[in-house]
Short mmCIF file of C-alpha atoms and ligand atoms in Angstrom, two decimals:
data_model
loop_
_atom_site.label_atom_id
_atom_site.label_comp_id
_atom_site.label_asym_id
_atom_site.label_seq_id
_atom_site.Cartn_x
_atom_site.Cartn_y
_atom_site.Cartn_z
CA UNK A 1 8.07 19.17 -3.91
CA UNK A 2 10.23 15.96 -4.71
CA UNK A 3 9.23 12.56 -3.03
CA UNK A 4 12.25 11.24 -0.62
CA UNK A 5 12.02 7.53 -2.00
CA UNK A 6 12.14 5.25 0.65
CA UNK A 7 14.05 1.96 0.27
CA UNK A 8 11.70 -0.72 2.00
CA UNK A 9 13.62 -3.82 2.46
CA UNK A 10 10.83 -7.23 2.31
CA UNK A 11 12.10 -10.24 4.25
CA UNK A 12 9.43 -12.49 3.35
CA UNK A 13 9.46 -16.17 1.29
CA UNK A 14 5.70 -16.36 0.26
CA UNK A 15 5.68 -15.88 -3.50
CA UNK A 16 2.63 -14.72 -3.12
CA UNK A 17 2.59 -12.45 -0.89
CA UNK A 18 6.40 -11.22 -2.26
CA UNK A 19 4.53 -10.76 -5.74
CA UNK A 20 1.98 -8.75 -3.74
CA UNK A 21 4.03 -6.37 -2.23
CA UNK A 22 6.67 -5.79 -5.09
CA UNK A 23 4.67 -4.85 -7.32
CA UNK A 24 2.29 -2.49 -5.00
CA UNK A 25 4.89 -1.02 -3.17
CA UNK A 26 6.81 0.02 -6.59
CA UNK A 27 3.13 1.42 -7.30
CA UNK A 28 3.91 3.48 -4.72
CA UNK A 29 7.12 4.90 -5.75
CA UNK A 30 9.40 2.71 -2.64
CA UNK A 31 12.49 0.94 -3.76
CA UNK A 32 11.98 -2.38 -2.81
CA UNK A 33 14.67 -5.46 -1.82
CA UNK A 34 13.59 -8.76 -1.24
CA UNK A 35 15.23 -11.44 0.94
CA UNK A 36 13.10 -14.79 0.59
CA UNK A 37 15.28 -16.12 3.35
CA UNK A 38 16.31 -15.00 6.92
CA UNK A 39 19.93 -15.10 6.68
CA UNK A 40 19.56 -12.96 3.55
CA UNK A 41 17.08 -10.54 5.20
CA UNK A 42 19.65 -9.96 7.92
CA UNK A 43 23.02 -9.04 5.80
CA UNK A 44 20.55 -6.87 3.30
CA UNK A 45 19.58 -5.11 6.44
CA UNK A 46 22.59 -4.42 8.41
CA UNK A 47 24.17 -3.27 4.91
CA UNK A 48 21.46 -2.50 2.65
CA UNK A 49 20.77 0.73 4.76
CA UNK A 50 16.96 0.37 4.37
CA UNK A 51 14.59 2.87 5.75
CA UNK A 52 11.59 0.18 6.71
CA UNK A 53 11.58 -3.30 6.64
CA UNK A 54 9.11 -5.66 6.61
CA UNK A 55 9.70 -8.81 8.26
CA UNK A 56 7.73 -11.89 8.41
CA UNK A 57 7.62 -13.61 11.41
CA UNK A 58 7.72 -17.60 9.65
CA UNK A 59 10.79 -17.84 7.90
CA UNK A 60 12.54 -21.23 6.44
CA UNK A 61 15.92 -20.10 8.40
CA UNK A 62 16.26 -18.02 10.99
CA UNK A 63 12.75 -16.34 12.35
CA UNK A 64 11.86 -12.68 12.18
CA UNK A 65 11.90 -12.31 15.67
CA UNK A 66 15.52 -13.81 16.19
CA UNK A 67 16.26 -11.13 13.33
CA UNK A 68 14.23 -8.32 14.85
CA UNK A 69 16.64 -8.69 18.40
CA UNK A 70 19.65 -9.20 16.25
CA UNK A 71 19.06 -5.66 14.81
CA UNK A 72 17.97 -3.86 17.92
CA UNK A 73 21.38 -5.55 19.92
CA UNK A 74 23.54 -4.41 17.45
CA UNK A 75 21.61 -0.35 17.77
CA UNK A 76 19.99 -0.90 14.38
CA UNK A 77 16.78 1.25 14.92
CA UNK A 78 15.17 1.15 11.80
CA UNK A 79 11.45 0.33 11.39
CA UNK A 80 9.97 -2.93 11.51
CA UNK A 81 6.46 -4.11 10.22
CA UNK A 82 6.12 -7.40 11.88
CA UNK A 83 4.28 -9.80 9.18
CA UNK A 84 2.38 -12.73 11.12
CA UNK A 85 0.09 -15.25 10.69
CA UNK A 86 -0.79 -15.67 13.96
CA UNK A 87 -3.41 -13.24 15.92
CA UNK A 88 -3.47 -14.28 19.73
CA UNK A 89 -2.92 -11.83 21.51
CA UNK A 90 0.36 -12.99 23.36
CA UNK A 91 2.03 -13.17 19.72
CA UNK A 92 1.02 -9.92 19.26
CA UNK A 93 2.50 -8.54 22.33
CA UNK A 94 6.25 -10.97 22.24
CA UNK A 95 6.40 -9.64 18.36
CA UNK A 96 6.53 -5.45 19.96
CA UNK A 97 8.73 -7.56 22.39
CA UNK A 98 11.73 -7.77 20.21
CA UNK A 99 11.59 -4.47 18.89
CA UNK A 100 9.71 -4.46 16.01
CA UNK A 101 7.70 -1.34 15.68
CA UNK A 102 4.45 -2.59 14.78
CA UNK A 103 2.72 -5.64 12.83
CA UNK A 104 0.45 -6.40 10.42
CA UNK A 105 -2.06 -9.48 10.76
CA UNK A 106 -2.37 -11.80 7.23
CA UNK A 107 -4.37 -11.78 5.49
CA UNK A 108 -3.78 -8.03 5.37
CA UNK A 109 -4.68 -5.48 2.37
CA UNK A 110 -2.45 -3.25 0.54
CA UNK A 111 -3.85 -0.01 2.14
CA UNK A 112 -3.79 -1.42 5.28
CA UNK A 113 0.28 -2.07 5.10
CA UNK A 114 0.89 1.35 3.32
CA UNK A 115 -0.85 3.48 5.79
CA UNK A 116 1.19 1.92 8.27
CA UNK A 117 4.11 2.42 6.12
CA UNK A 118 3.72 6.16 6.02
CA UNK A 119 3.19 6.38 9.50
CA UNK A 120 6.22 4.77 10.51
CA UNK A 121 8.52 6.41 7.88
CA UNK A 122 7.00 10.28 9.21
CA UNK A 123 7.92 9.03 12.72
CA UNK A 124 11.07 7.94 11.37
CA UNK A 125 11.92 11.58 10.09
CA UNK A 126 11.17 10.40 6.63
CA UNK A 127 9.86 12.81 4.28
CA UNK A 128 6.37 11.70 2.91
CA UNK A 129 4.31 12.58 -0.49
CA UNK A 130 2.44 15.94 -0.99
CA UNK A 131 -0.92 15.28 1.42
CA UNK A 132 -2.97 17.11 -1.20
CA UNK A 133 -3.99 15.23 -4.61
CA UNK A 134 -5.93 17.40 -7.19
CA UNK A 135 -7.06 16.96 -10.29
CA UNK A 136 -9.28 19.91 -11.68
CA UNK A 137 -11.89 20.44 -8.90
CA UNK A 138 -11.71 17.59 -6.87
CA UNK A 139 -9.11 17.36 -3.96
CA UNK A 140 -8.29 14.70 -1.79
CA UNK A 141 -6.57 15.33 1.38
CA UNK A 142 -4.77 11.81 2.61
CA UNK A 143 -3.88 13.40 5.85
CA UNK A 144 -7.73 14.50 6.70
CA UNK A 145 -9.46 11.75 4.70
CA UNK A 146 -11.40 14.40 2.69
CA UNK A 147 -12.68 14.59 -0.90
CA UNK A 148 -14.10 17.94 -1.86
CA UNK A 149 -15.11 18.87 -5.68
CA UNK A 150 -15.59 22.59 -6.07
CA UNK A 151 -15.12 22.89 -2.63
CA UNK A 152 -18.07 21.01 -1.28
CA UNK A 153 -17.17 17.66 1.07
CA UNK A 154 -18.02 14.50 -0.68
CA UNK A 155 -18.42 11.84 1.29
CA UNK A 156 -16.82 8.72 0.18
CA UNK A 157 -16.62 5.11 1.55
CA UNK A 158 -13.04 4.07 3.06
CA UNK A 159 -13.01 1.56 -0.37
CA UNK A 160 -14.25 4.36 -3.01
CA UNK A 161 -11.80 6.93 -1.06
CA UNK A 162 -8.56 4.26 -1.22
CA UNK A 163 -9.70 3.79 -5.02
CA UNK A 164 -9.89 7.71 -5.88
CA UNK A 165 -6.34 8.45 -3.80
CA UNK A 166 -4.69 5.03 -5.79
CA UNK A 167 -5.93 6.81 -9.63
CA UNK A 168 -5.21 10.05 -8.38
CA UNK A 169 -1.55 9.41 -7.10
CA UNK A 170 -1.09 7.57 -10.64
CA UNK A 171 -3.14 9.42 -13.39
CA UNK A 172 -3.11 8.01 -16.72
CA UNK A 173 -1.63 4.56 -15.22
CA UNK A 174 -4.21 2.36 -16.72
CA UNK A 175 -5.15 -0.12 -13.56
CA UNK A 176 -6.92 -3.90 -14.25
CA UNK A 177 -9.44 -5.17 -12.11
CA UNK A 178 -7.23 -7.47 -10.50
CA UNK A 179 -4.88 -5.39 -9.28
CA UNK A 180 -7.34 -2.75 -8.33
CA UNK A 181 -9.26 -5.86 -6.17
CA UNK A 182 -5.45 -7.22 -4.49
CA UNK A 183 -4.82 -3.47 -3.65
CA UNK A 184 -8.31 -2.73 -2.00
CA UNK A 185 -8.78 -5.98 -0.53
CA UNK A 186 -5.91 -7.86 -0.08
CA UNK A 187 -4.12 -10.82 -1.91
CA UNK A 188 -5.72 -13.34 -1.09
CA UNK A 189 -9.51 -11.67 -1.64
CA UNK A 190 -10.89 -14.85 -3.81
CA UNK A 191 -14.34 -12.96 -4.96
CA UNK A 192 -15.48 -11.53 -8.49
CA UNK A 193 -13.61 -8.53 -9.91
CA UNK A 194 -16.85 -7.49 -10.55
CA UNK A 195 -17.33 -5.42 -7.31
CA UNK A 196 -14.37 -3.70 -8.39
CA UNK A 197 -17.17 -2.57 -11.03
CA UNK A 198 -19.87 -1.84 -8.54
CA UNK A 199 -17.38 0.30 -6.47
CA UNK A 200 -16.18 2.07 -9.19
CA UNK A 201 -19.85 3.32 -10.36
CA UNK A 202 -20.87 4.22 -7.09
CA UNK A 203 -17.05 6.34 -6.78
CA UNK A 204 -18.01 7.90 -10.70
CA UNK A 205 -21.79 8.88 -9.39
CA UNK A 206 -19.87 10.25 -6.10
CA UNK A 207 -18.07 12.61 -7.73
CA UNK A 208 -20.52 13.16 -10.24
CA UNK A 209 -18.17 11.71 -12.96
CA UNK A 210 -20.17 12.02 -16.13
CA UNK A 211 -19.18 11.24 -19.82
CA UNK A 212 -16.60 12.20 -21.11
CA UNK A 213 -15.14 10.46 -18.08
CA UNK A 214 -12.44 10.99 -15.69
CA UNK A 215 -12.08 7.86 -14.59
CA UNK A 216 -12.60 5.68 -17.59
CA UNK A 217 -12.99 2.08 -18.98
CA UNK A 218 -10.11 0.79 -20.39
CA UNK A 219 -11.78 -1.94 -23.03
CA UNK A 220 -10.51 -5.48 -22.15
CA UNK A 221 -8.04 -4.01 -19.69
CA UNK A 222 -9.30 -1.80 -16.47
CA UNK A 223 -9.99 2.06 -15.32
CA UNK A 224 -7.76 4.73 -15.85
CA UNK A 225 -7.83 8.63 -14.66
CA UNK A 226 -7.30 10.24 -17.56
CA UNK A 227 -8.31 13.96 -18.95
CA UNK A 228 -6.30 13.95 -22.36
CA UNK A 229 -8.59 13.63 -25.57
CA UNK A 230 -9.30 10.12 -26.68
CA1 LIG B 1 6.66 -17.14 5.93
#
């Protein structure tokens, strides 16, 4: 079964956060455009044909909601992630106002965005990625939330379940602790990248992941799924 790549267009001007999603979302097999300015944003959507975009809501030009109604006047229906700072509730409600599809609070974490990604894209029509990961006899099921090794449920927490899906969607992509902390917990998670070593142990005993490992150390670097001989 072949992936239908999605082209996400980012309309964004945080290099941060523009860093962020890049470089998760090409993780995740998208195509990805930026537009660090409004103005930008708007021409790379009404000819860039993109099949999501996410908008922030603060721009240094014109603001994503001014863009969002500029879209939806013109019959432009594709989906809109609404990026915003704020989290009253009446900015929540006048950002569905204009038409954007749904929004995402920062701080925010990667799995947070991409789950709403995939939702919006298999409303949308858009084909999504194979629902069931497997890797000898563990399977994950991203549709039902399950992990099962040799058929038995294992029950995993909603951070050691995001970790397994992120190695098993990308084995042998060798993963440092950094970005394996930005992806769980969002960009702007300030803690030690130690946890990301407590988590992974507790996923390894889990799964009963024991020497020669599946999901192994990588020396000075990170973790990697990996089966081939060292
Ligand atoms: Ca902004």
């Amino acid at each position: 079964m072949t992936e239908n790549q999605a082209r996400i267009l980012v309309i964004e001007d945080e290099p941060t956060i523009i860093e962020f999603l890049r470089t998760g979302l090409k993780y995740e097999g998208y195509e990805v455009i930026i537009a660090p300015e409004g103005k930008r944003g708007l021409d790379l959507a009404e000819k860039g044909n993109p099949d999501l975009i996410i908008l922030d809501l603060m721009l240094p030009d014109i603001d994503g909601i001014k863009i969002c109604k500029k879209l939806r006047m013109e019959g432009n229906n594709v989906p809109v992630i609404m990026l915003t700072a704020k989290t009253s509730v009446e900015d929540k409600v006048s950002g569905l106002d204009t038409g954007a599809d749904d929004y995402i609070t920062k701080p925010f974490s990667f799995d947070e965005l991409v789950a709403r990604i995939r939702a919006l894209l298999r409303r949308s029509g858009h084909k999504t990625e194979t629902a069931l990961l497997e890797i000898e006899d563990i399977t994950l099921d991203t549709s039902s939330m399950e992990v099962k090794k040799n058929g038995e449920t294992i029950h995993l927490t909603p951070t050691e379940f995001s970790l397994l899906e992120l190695f098993m969607r990308h084995p042998k992509r060798v993963f440092t602790r950094e970005t394996l902390l930005n992806r769980i917990f969002g960009y702007d998670f300030s803690g030690d990248t130690n946890i990301v070593d407590v988590h992974i142990s507790h996923l390894r005993d889990k799964i009963q992941d024991k020497p020669p490992r599946l999901i192994r150390t990588i020396y000075g670097s990170g973790y990697s799924l990996n089966r081939d001989k060292e």
